[in-house]
Amino acid sequence: MNTSPIEYFKPINDLQLQELLEKHSGRFTLLTGGDFTPRLEETRPVMIDLQSLNKAQVLYKEGVYHVGGLVTLQELQDTFSQWHDLVAAISVEGGWNLRNSLSVDNFLRSAGARSPLLICLRALGAEVTLQPEGAALTLEEYIRGNCMDRTRYVETLSFAQPEGLAYEQVARTPKDLPILGMAVVKTRHQSYNVVCGGSSDWIEPVILADRAPETELLLQRALRDAGDQWASAEYRQSTAAVLLNRCLDKLAQEVDA
Amino acid sequence: MILDLLINDKEYTTHIKGQERLLDVLRKLGFFGAKSGGCKRGECGACTVLMDGKPINTCMFLALQAQGHQLETIEAAGEHPDQGWKKTSGFDPIQRAFIESGSIQCGYCTPAMILAARALLENNPSPDEAEVREALSGVLCRCTAYVKPVQAVLKAAEYMRWQERWFDPALQPDSKPYQPKVVQQDDIPLTETIGKSEVKVDAIKLAQGKPAFTADLNLPGTLHAKLLKSPYAHARITSIDASAARALPGVAAVLTWEDIPRVVYSTAGQSDPIPGPLDMFSLDNKVRFVGDRVAFVAAETPEIAEQALSLIKVEYEVLPLILDMRDALKPGSPRIHDEPEYVNFADSEPAINLAAKIRIDIGDVDKGFSEADQIFEQEYIVPKVQQAHIEPHVTLTYWDEDNRLVVRTSTQVPFHARRILAPVLGLPVKRIRVIKPRIGGGFGNKQEVLIEDIAAHLTIATGRPVLFEMSREEEFIASRSRHPMRVRMRTGVKNDGTMTANEMYALSDTGAYGCHALTVTGNTGQKSMGLYVGDGVYRQSPNIRFHADIVYTNTPPAGAYRGYGVPQGYWPLDRHMDNIARKLGMSPIDFKLKNALHSGEYQPFSTAWNEGREPVPEIIDTIGLEACARQGKEAIGWDEKFGNETWRHVPGQPHLRRGIGMATMMQGTAIPYLDMGGASIKINDDGSFNLLVGATDLGTGSDTLLAQIAAEALGVLPADIIVISSDTDTTPFDVGAYASSTSYISGMAVLKAATEVAGKLKERAANIFKDRGLDVPAGDIILKDRHAAAPGGESVSISDLALDSLHWRQQEQIMASASHVSPKCPPPFAAQFATVLVDIETGQVTVEDLIMAVDSGVIINPVNAAGQIEGGIAQALGYGVSEEMVYDEQGRPREVDLVDYHIYRADEMPNIKSIFVETYERSGPYGAKAVAEIPLDGAAPAIGNAVMDACGANIFDNPVTPEKVWRALQQQS
């Protein structure tokens, strides 16, 4: 942790932010809300706190949600309160005070392959826009290599309004992180994005055209090497088929309803 | 830099360095209600405050980020209504409800819970239970199972609605706490205070977040200690260079094994002589597990100390390691303890990695087996689990003005700590003072002199105060845990269900050091196998064998954990008994009760074993087991559910099955002829009393029970008893909080001392009555309602007796001291019931109900006792379904935080209920036996039995995780 004197700035508009970023280029750390794993060992002498900028909003535009990087998990849960499975997934991430503390930006930096919310966001095919350079990355790209850089932040996390989202998990207790978690998103193109998590390593997403017969085979293949200290690959392969059917049934019921 | 914070509507300006967290700054400013759980990642929520009305984790925010926000801490919630001439508006309704409801055990998470509740009730004045649980979901509690905190928040909501709408005293909600069911089995004498749910004596300060804990003391000039830990499971340190660390500005001391005396000792906080090997050094040139000690650093800030650790250069010679306990005794295995200073105890043999060995044979076991119609044999496995108290281990050491070392520490064993530290530090006992403030949970993990020596060595090295606080990660990798075991059961039975012989072999893994190795594993057999003697002729002459080998491995040391070896016994034993009953076609309840111990019979192990001392046969007088089973059956609806296929199936959910199970248990109450507690009582001018005890309340409420015992004997209110506990300089000796001994042993010491004081009060009252012309023998006077009363109604107040004795005539300080050792260990008994929901496609188990009926003798404080049962059941629930510590092939832990080591949150708890079946145990104070440990024993096997009942999955390897159930079902199909 840095114990030497630091300079702290809290810009109140994008212009001020821009000036600070230019002035302190290469010397700053961005503070983007309550932090799950703050990189306090970093020794950059300048801290730029983004909380007074308007980065904690959820916008819906042309069928796409844009979630600000400083939106907390609780705000995310409140915004999507009708998405019951997403709410359930967020509630597993942590209790009320943690959800009030943790921003989307910091969540994405710290979440691992066992994270229920991340499983859902991956299934939603989310993308992130990073500032200050304005780069757009898929969530998959971001979480697998770009998320630890403290000199840029997630300005928005975006995903299209799906036809439906279903999440199921197997865990030791109702609010434990999953041994196997699965989110299935039915897209507006009528395909299904299936994302599994719960193991120590990332499991590749599977995209299904429909409830096709090869579904199980695809899942088996995706989970072939998914054994770790938490569960065997064999167990995950078998259970994934069960969870997939439950998710697809839920989505079918949603459509019926 | 300068920081401006708005806290509780007041502006504070302070200087901060670098990147300080909000939690640390609040505590520096004196807001001690925000606690550290050691995680700094928002895992436990003990650090919660309100920011702009919302609960947040202060460990997750930099202090700078809180500028411009409104912060609210527990210190603003409310205060004592009566402060001398100043009257205040009193406690916040939520504080009041927490105090009244018995919600506060250790109290470490209480401020956080109260603040979370406040945020809820501000926006939702009429929450339902689910909403309350949701609000508390981010504050982990290891003591209460959230039962009473949830009740408290609902009650607070009632208070607040009442205040807002009516304010009519006649309509004020009932302030009485929810009372557990208490059933009297024996005739029990009438009492005034015993049996009443008195408010805990420490509840008020804990509800206010007062600085009651070890780390809540900011001594000027305090250094911060950090520990360099081994990255290897087994290695020799070939060189260590601390010069760069020592040269770092702000570093006050770096200590390695080369710098301090090499004194062999045991960290086990037990009586002298410690019944186990001496096999540890403060620092050694060998490391024996990942996380073992390598060096100590003290520096001006924790961050500098951390940085210094990274500058210490260590070279290791990595040695072959043992991780699987089954490998430890194999010929040719690496030797973990080869140090010449090693001191054996009993049968320990370090050359073969054997820390302890137990061989107990009662009756003629082989003959018993030969008389059996059927013999059942099975191996069971129990995991390593962690106590997970929310307050980490923490110690502050400093030299006082008399050059005596003061050790302010979160310990269950202050007197043992003093004795054990003395040779390690090279100080005589008389130059060490151990002070135990409030403890934020311990559950056995603080029955260990685990870190006191680290801070103390650094204080000796620097001459300055040193604070050492373990991080959450260190708690997992470098503290203690429950011994994992592999247990083989072999049981002979007649076809009518009579047990003819019972045999248990336990292979127990003590990890790298042998602390508690012998005694924990001894309990595994003694207090589980001792419950079942067989029926008929076998009842008079039971055939029981318990053999155990306790081995060293290169994993973190095991130690004491609430239940102390007994939960490891009941998983195999009760699951085995349940399986036998099913195979015989008998009801598990009938089979277990048929073979269980009856009143008036010997505890069979008392005839054969006594933790390495001479056995003393003991007859058990009070056994309420059958009544417990009856009460539990009724409460859970056993007769309607057991074997009922309609109930077992869930309509519309073909993949779900319900199951019901039960377990019967026996624990212990203290260690006979060994555990000793002392008490001193003296009267004050106003008729109040100081009660000084060395007993150690670690959140259990024992200080309150001791106050109730004293109050009952003295005819005053518990509020008139000021409990002082514990300080090795000022309070009498007590072995400390373990073995479920405090209310029984220390309680008897209090009762003896209080009875002596009561006698003196009566004598003085008799003299006063004589002056008034009444000739009343002292023996006829009763003490009640703060008065000494003669049979005719004449009375004198206790406060007048106090003034009379201290000032008016024949002055004397009315006081007495007493101590107590018991020749008995009267066991509590219990029946634990569980219902579960099993997903037969995934193997996931959801526990729905846990109901426990307990015979703990007379219940001194029902709400407090219920809190003990509920919290214990919650820990046992984790043992049953989710908690375990797993290591990779290099001995590195999987669990280093409270995310992967998941303990239950408020919003996922099953229904938990406790029932008390009172028996009158004559050897205990007012008929009491122990209550604190027995709830750890039964939940896991009851859940295992319920899973078996639900779907036929017979799990032998605890905990019952989804994959194990799935595999068992796969094998079936």
PDB file of C-alpha atoms in Angstrom, chain A residues 18-217:
ATOM      1  CA  GLN A  18     -10.156  15.245 -18.999  1.00  0.00           C
ATOM      2  CA  GLU A  19      -7.819  17.947 -17.759  1.00  0.00           C
ATOM      3  CA  LEU A  20      -6.797  15.885 -14.761  1.00  0.00           C
ATOM      4  CA  LEU A  21      -6.158  12.817 -16.857  1.00  0.00           C
ATOM      5  CA  GLU A  22      -3.964  14.776 -19.216  1.00  0.00           C
ATOM      6  CA  LYS A  23      -2.150  16.618 -16.475  1.00  0.00           C
ATOM      7  CA  HIS A  24      -1.393  13.511 -14.452  1.00  0.00           C
ATOM      8  CA  SER A  25      -1.006  11.076 -17.282  1.00  0.00           C
ATOM      9  CA  GLY A  26       0.596   7.835 -16.123  1.00  0.00           C
ATOM     10  CA  ARG A  27       0.517   8.927 -12.466  1.00  0.00           C
ATOM     11  CA  PHE A  28      -3.101   8.407 -11.478  1.00  0.00           C
ATOM     12  CA  THR A  29      -5.402   5.755 -10.097  1.00  0.00           C
ATOM     13  CA  LEU A  30      -9.114   6.027 -10.760  1.00  0.00           C
ATOM     14  CA  LEU A  31     -11.525   5.512  -7.897  1.00  0.00           C
ATOM     15  CA  THR A  32     -14.790   4.135  -9.125  1.00  0.00           C
ATOM     16  CA  GLY A  33     -16.844   3.495  -6.031  1.00  0.00           C
ATOM     17  CA  GLY A  34     -16.572   0.996  -3.238  1.00  0.00           C
ATOM     18  CA  ASP A  35     -13.933  -1.493  -4.053  1.00  0.00           C
ATOM     19  CA  PHE A  36     -13.919  -5.221  -3.607  1.00  0.00           C
ATOM     20  CA  THR A  37     -10.168  -5.623  -4.123  1.00  0.00           C
ATOM     21  CA  PRO A  38      -8.583  -2.218  -4.114  1.00  0.00           C
ATOM     22  CA  ARG A  39      -5.168  -2.211  -5.604  1.00  0.00           C
ATOM     23  CA  LEU A  40      -3.820  -0.183  -2.771  1.00  0.00           C
ATOM     24  CA  GLU A  41      -0.338  -1.442  -3.289  1.00  0.00           C
ATOM     25  CA  GLU A  42      -0.205   0.718  -6.364  1.00  0.00           C
ATOM     26  CA  THR A  43       2.070   3.631  -5.833  1.00  0.00           C
ATOM     27  CA  ARG A  44       0.672   6.200  -8.186  1.00  0.00           C
ATOM     28  CA  PRO A  45       0.652   9.550  -6.420  1.00  0.00           C
ATOM     29  CA  VAL A  46      -2.644  10.876  -7.802  1.00  0.00           C
ATOM     30  CA  MET A  47      -6.135   9.632  -7.120  1.00  0.00           C
ATOM     31  CA  ILE A  48      -9.013  10.729  -9.252  1.00  0.00           C
ATOM     32  CA  ASP A  49     -12.380   9.937  -7.740  1.00  0.00           C
ATOM     33  CA  LEU A  50     -15.169   9.697 -10.295  1.00  0.00           C
ATOM     34  CA  GLN A  51     -18.105   9.642  -7.893  1.00  0.00           C
ATOM     35  CA  SER A  52     -19.286  13.184  -8.663  1.00  0.00           C
ATOM     36  CA  LEU A  53     -19.508  12.536 -12.371  1.00  0.00           C
ATOM     37  CA  ASN A  54     -22.726  11.280 -13.762  1.00  0.00           C
ATOM     38  CA  LYS A  55     -21.604   7.680 -14.080  1.00  0.00           C
ATOM     39  CA  ALA A  56     -24.182   5.981 -11.914  1.00  0.00           C
ATOM     40  CA  GLN A  57     -27.141   5.842 -14.244  1.00  0.00           C
ATOM     41  CA  VAL A  58     -28.880   3.099 -16.134  1.00  0.00           C
ATOM     42  CA  LEU A  59     -30.154   4.218 -19.544  1.00  0.00           C
ATOM     43  CA  TYR A  60     -32.304   2.333 -21.998  1.00  0.00           C
ATOM     44  CA  LYS A  61     -31.934   3.336 -25.591  1.00  0.00           C
ATOM     45  CA  GLU A  62     -33.038   1.566 -28.728  1.00  0.00           C
ATOM     46  CA  GLY A  63     -33.351  -1.810 -27.126  1.00  0.00           C
ATOM     47  CA  VAL A  64     -30.040  -1.612 -25.290  1.00  0.00           C
ATOM     48  CA  TYR A  65     -29.337  -1.042 -21.604  1.00  0.00           C
ATOM     49  CA  HIS A  66     -26.357   1.097 -20.719  1.00  0.00           C
ATOM     50  CA  VAL A  67     -25.302   0.644 -17.113  1.00  0.00           C
ATOM     51  CA  GLY A  68     -22.910   3.241 -15.731  1.00  0.00           C
ATOM     52  CA  GLY A  69     -19.702   1.928 -14.234  1.00  0.00           C
ATOM     53  CA  LEU A  70     -20.415   3.564 -10.881  1.00  0.00           C
ATOM     54  CA  VAL A  71     -23.862   1.998 -10.541  1.00  0.00           C
ATOM     55  CA  THR A  72     -23.807  -0.158  -7.424  1.00  0.00           C
ATOM     56  CA  LEU A  73     -24.927  -3.756  -7.442  1.00  0.00           C
ATOM     57  CA  GLN A  74     -27.880  -2.737  -5.294  1.00  0.00           C
ATOM     58  CA  GLU A  75     -28.903  -0.111  -7.827  1.00  0.00           C
ATOM     59  CA  LEU A  76     -28.540  -2.705 -10.542  1.00  0.00           C
ATOM     60  CA  GLN A  77     -30.754  -5.062  -8.589  1.00  0.00           C
ATOM     61  CA  ASP A  78     -33.346  -2.345  -8.009  1.00  0.00           C
ATOM     62  CA  THR A  79     -33.343  -1.322 -11.660  1.00  0.00           C
ATOM     63  CA  PHE A  80     -33.890  -4.848 -12.886  1.00  0.00           C
ATOM     64  CA  SER A  81     -36.196  -5.888 -10.090  1.00  0.00           C
ATOM     65  CA  GLN A  82     -38.547  -7.567 -12.538  1.00  0.00           C
ATOM     66  CA  TRP A  83     -35.789  -9.802 -13.834  1.00  0.00           C
ATOM     67  CA  HIS A  84     -36.193 -12.252 -11.012  1.00  0.00           C
ATOM     68  CA  ASP A  85     -33.343 -14.558 -11.919  1.00  0.00           C
ATOM     69  CA  LEU A  86     -30.928 -11.662 -12.308  1.00  0.00           C
ATOM     70  CA  VAL A  87     -32.011 -10.355  -8.908  1.00  0.00           C
ATOM     71  CA  ALA A  88     -31.421 -13.804  -7.434  1.00  0.00           C
ATOM     72  CA  ALA A  89     -27.981 -13.976  -9.000  1.00  0.00           C
ATOM     73  CA  ILE A  90     -27.014 -10.547  -7.653  1.00  0.00           C
ATOM     74  CA  SER A  91     -28.218 -11.473  -4.180  1.00  0.00           C
ATOM     75  CA  VAL A  92     -25.745 -14.367  -4.109  1.00  0.00           C
ATOM     76  CA  GLU A  93     -22.871 -11.942  -4.756  1.00  0.00           C
ATOM     77  CA  GLY A  94     -23.191 -10.436  -1.318  1.00  0.00           C
ATOM     78  CA  GLY A  95     -25.473  -8.998   1.302  1.00  0.00           C
ATOM     79  CA  TRP A  96     -27.155  -5.625   1.296  1.00  0.00           C
ATOM     80  CA  ASN A  97     -24.231  -3.519   2.531  1.00  0.00           C
ATOM     81  CA  LEU A  98     -21.798  -5.097   0.123  1.00  0.00           C
ATOM     82  CA  ARG A  99     -24.201  -4.477  -2.748  1.00  0.00           C
ATOM     83  CA  ASN A 100     -24.494  -0.845  -1.645  1.00  0.00           C
ATOM     84  CA  SER A 101     -20.716  -0.558  -1.614  1.00  0.00           C
ATOM     85  CA  LEU A 102     -19.623  -2.321  -4.747  1.00  0.00           C
ATOM     86  CA  SER A 103     -19.813  -0.594  -8.111  1.00  0.00           C
ATOM     87  CA  VAL A 104     -20.183  -2.354 -11.434  1.00  0.00           C
ATOM     88  CA  ASP A 105     -16.702  -1.231 -12.435  1.00  0.00           C
ATOM     89  CA  ASN A 106     -15.103  -2.691  -9.350  1.00  0.00           C
ATOM     90  CA  PHE A 107     -17.278  -5.769  -9.481  1.00  0.00           C
ATOM     91  CA  LEU A 108     -16.036  -6.515 -12.980  1.00  0.00           C
ATOM     92  CA  ARG A 109     -12.441  -6.157 -11.836  1.00  0.00           C
ATOM     93  CA  SER A 110     -12.853  -8.644  -9.037  1.00  0.00           C
ATOM     94  CA  ALA A 111     -15.457 -11.145 -10.183  1.00  0.00           C
ATOM     95  CA  GLY A 112     -14.255 -14.624 -10.984  1.00  0.00           C
ATOM     96  CA  ALA A 113     -15.673 -17.562 -12.824  1.00  0.00           C
ATOM     97  CA  ARG A 114     -17.849 -18.488  -9.840  1.00  0.00           C
ATOM     98  CA  SER A 115     -19.735 -15.180  -9.896  1.00  0.00           C
ATOM     99  CA  PRO A 116     -23.465 -15.591 -10.624  1.00  0.00           C
ATOM    100  CA  LEU A 117     -23.898 -12.025 -11.848  1.00  0.00           C
ATOM    101  CA  LEU A 118     -20.966 -12.350 -14.176  1.00  0.00           C
ATOM    102  CA  ILE A 119     -22.410 -15.576 -15.552  1.00  0.00           C
ATOM    103  CA  CYS A 120     -25.624 -13.676 -16.322  1.00  0.00           C
ATOM    104  CA  LEU A 121     -23.826 -10.710 -17.849  1.00  0.00           C
ATOM    105  CA  ARG A 122     -21.782 -13.002 -20.046  1.00  0.00           C
ATOM    106  CA  ALA A 123     -24.934 -14.729 -21.215  1.00  0.00           C
ATOM    107  CA  LEU A 124     -26.421 -11.339 -21.974  1.00  0.00           C
ATOM    108  CA  GLY A 125     -23.479 -10.775 -24.318  1.00  0.00           C
ATOM    109  CA  ALA A 126     -22.580  -7.582 -22.514  1.00  0.00           C
ATOM    110  CA  GLU A 127     -19.983  -5.169 -23.799  1.00  0.00           C
ATOM    111  CA  VAL A 128     -18.005  -2.553 -21.938  1.00  0.00           C
ATOM    112  CA  THR A 129     -16.959   0.901 -22.967  1.00  0.00           C
ATOM    113  CA  LEU A 130     -13.699   1.912 -21.373  1.00  0.00           C
ATOM    114  CA  GLN A 131     -12.579   5.440 -20.723  1.00  0.00           C
ATOM    115  CA  PRO A 132     -10.592   7.554 -21.126  1.00  0.00           C
ATOM    116  CA  GLU A 133      -9.748   6.102 -24.518  1.00  0.00           C
ATOM    117  CA  GLY A 134     -13.326   5.152 -25.380  1.00  0.00           C
ATOM    118  CA  ALA A 135     -12.453   1.581 -26.285  1.00  0.00           C
ATOM    119  CA  ALA A 136     -15.277  -0.918 -26.662  1.00  0.00           C
ATOM    120  CA  LEU A 137     -14.612  -4.504 -25.631  1.00  0.00           C
ATOM    121  CA  THR A 138     -16.747  -7.540 -25.227  1.00  0.00           C
ATOM    122  CA  LEU A 139     -17.171  -8.523 -21.609  1.00  0.00           C
ATOM    123  CA  GLU A 140     -15.320 -11.744 -22.370  1.00  0.00           C
ATOM    124  CA  GLU A 141     -12.302  -9.780 -23.583  1.00  0.00           C
ATOM    125  CA  TYR A 142     -12.443  -7.408 -20.657  1.00  0.00           C
ATOM    126  CA  ILE A 143     -12.624  -9.938 -17.851  1.00  0.00           C
ATOM    127  CA  ARG A 144      -9.927 -12.112 -19.329  1.00  0.00           C
ATOM    128  CA  GLY A 145      -7.146  -9.643 -19.381  1.00  0.00           C
ATOM    129  CA  ASN A 146      -8.020  -6.010 -19.354  1.00  0.00           C
ATOM    130  CA  CYS A 147      -9.825  -5.417 -16.123  1.00  0.00           C
ATOM    131  CA  MET A 148      -6.999  -4.770 -13.689  1.00  0.00           C
ATOM    132  CA  ASP A 149      -5.761  -1.558 -15.263  1.00  0.00           C
ATOM    133  CA  ARG A 150      -6.573   1.213 -12.799  1.00  0.00           C
ATOM    134  CA  THR A 151      -5.893   3.991 -15.270  1.00  0.00           C
ATOM    135  CA  ARG A 152      -9.111   3.333 -17.121  1.00  0.00           C
ATOM    136  CA  TYR A 153     -12.605   2.529 -16.035  1.00  0.00           C
ATOM    137  CA  VAL A 154     -15.806   1.045 -17.311  1.00  0.00           C
ATOM    138  CA  GLU A 155     -17.937   3.946 -18.342  1.00  0.00           C
ATOM    139  CA  THR A 156     -20.828   1.745 -19.390  1.00  0.00           C
ATOM    140  CA  LEU A 157     -21.735  -1.871 -19.436  1.00  0.00           C
ATOM    141  CA  SER A 158     -24.187  -2.441 -22.251  1.00  0.00           C
ATOM    142  CA  PHE A 159     -26.428  -5.315 -23.220  1.00  0.00           C
ATOM    143  CA  ALA A 160     -29.436  -5.705 -25.445  1.00  0.00           C
ATOM    144  CA  GLN A 161     -32.869  -6.293 -24.005  1.00  0.00           C
ATOM    145  CA  PRO A 162     -33.264 -10.058 -24.299  1.00  0.00           C
ATOM    146  CA  GLU A 163     -36.407 -12.067 -24.832  1.00  0.00           C
ATOM    147  CA  GLY A 164     -35.688 -13.652 -21.510  1.00  0.00           C
ATOM    148  CA  LEU A 165     -33.003 -14.564 -19.005  1.00  0.00           C
ATOM    149  CA  ALA A 166     -32.983 -17.594 -16.776  1.00  0.00           C
ATOM    150  CA  TYR A 167     -30.418 -18.410 -14.126  1.00  0.00           C
ATOM    151  CA  GLU A 168     -30.024 -21.627 -12.173  1.00  0.00           C
ATOM    152  CA  GLN A 169     -27.303 -22.781  -9.838  1.00  0.00           C
ATOM    153  CA  VAL A 170     -26.221 -25.661  -7.698  1.00  0.00           C
ATOM    154  CA  ALA A 171     -24.477 -24.688  -4.491  1.00  0.00           C
ATOM    155  CA  ARG A 172     -23.877 -25.971  -1.008  1.00  0.00           C
ATOM    156  CA  THR A 173     -26.293 -23.454   0.505  1.00  0.00           C
ATOM    157  CA  PRO A 174     -28.896 -21.146  -1.016  1.00  0.00           C
ATOM    158  CA  LYS A 175     -26.582 -18.104  -1.028  1.00  0.00           C
ATOM    159  CA  ASP A 176     -23.266 -19.814  -1.594  1.00  0.00           C
ATOM    160  CA  LEU A 177     -21.360 -19.213  -4.798  1.00  0.00           C
ATOM    161  CA  PRO A 178     -22.257 -21.894  -7.297  1.00  0.00           C
ATOM    162  CA  ILE A 179     -20.467 -25.145  -7.892  1.00  0.00           C
ATOM    163  CA  LEU A 180     -22.239 -24.916 -11.186  1.00  0.00           C
ATOM    164  CA  GLY A 181     -24.161 -21.858 -12.296  1.00  0.00           C
ATOM    165  CA  MET A 182     -25.862 -21.425 -15.607  1.00  0.00           C
ATOM    166  CA  ALA A 183     -27.482 -18.487 -17.305  1.00  0.00           C
ATOM    167  CA  VAL A 184     -29.436 -18.870 -20.500  1.00  0.00           C
ATOM    168  CA  VAL A 185     -30.460 -15.802 -22.432  1.00  0.00           C
ATOM    169  CA  LYS A 186     -32.950 -16.008 -25.227  1.00  0.00           C
ATOM    170  CA  THR A 187     -31.952 -13.296 -27.654  1.00  0.00           C
ATOM    171  CA  ARG A 188     -34.227 -11.303 -29.898  1.00  0.00           C
ATOM    172  CA  HIS A 189     -32.820 -13.398 -32.712  1.00  0.00           C
ATOM    173  CA  GLN A 190     -34.342 -16.447 -31.018  1.00  0.00           C
ATOM    174  CA  SER A 191     -31.009 -18.055 -30.279  1.00  0.00           C
ATOM    175  CA  TYR A 192     -29.866 -19.059 -26.824  1.00  0.00           C
ATOM    176  CA  ASN A 193     -26.673 -17.911 -25.161  1.00  0.00           C
ATOM    177  CA  VAL A 194     -25.674 -20.438 -22.560  1.00  0.00           C
ATOM    178  CA  VAL A 195     -22.972 -19.579 -20.053  1.00  0.00           C
ATOM    179  CA  CYS A 196     -21.769 -21.861 -17.320  1.00  0.00           C
ATOM    180  CA  GLY A 197     -19.657 -20.922 -14.337  1.00  0.00           C
ATOM    181  CA  GLY A 198     -18.827 -22.162 -10.909  1.00  0.00           C
ATOM    182  CA  SER A 199     -15.457 -23.700 -11.579  1.00  0.00           C
ATOM    183  CA  SER A 200     -12.156 -21.997 -10.911  1.00  0.00           C
ATOM    184  CA  ASP A 201     -11.524 -21.444 -14.612  1.00  0.00           C
ATOM    185  CA  TRP A 202     -13.618 -19.792 -17.290  1.00  0.00           C
ATOM    186  CA  ILE A 203     -15.928 -22.046 -19.246  1.00  0.00           C
ATOM    187  CA  GLU A 204     -16.537 -21.091 -22.854  1.00  0.00           C
ATOM    188  CA  PRO A 205     -20.054 -19.896 -23.671  1.00  0.00           C
ATOM    189  CA  VAL A 206     -22.240 -22.048 -25.860  1.00  0.00           C
ATOM    190  CA  ILE A 207     -24.631 -20.623 -28.403  1.00  0.00           C
ATOM    191  CA  LEU A 208     -27.601 -22.734 -29.340  1.00  0.00           C
ATOM    192  CA  ALA A 209     -29.940 -22.253 -32.228  1.00  0.00           C
ATOM    193  CA  ASP A 210     -32.804 -23.830 -30.370  1.00  0.00           C
ATOM    194  CA  ARG A 211     -33.526 -26.769 -28.068  1.00  0.00           C
ATOM    195  CA  ALA A 212     -31.545 -28.826 -30.460  1.00  0.00           C
ATOM    196  CA  PRO A 213     -30.611 -32.468 -29.860  1.00  0.00           C
ATOM    197  CA  GLU A 214     -26.933 -31.645 -29.919  1.00  0.00           C
ATOM    198  CA  THR A 215     -27.345 -29.339 -26.953  1.00  0.00           C
ATOM    199  CA  GLU A 216     -26.136 -31.829 -24.407  1.00  0.00           C
ATOM    200  CA  LEU A 217     -23.168 -32.727 -26.515  1.00  0.00           C
TER     201      LEU A 217
END
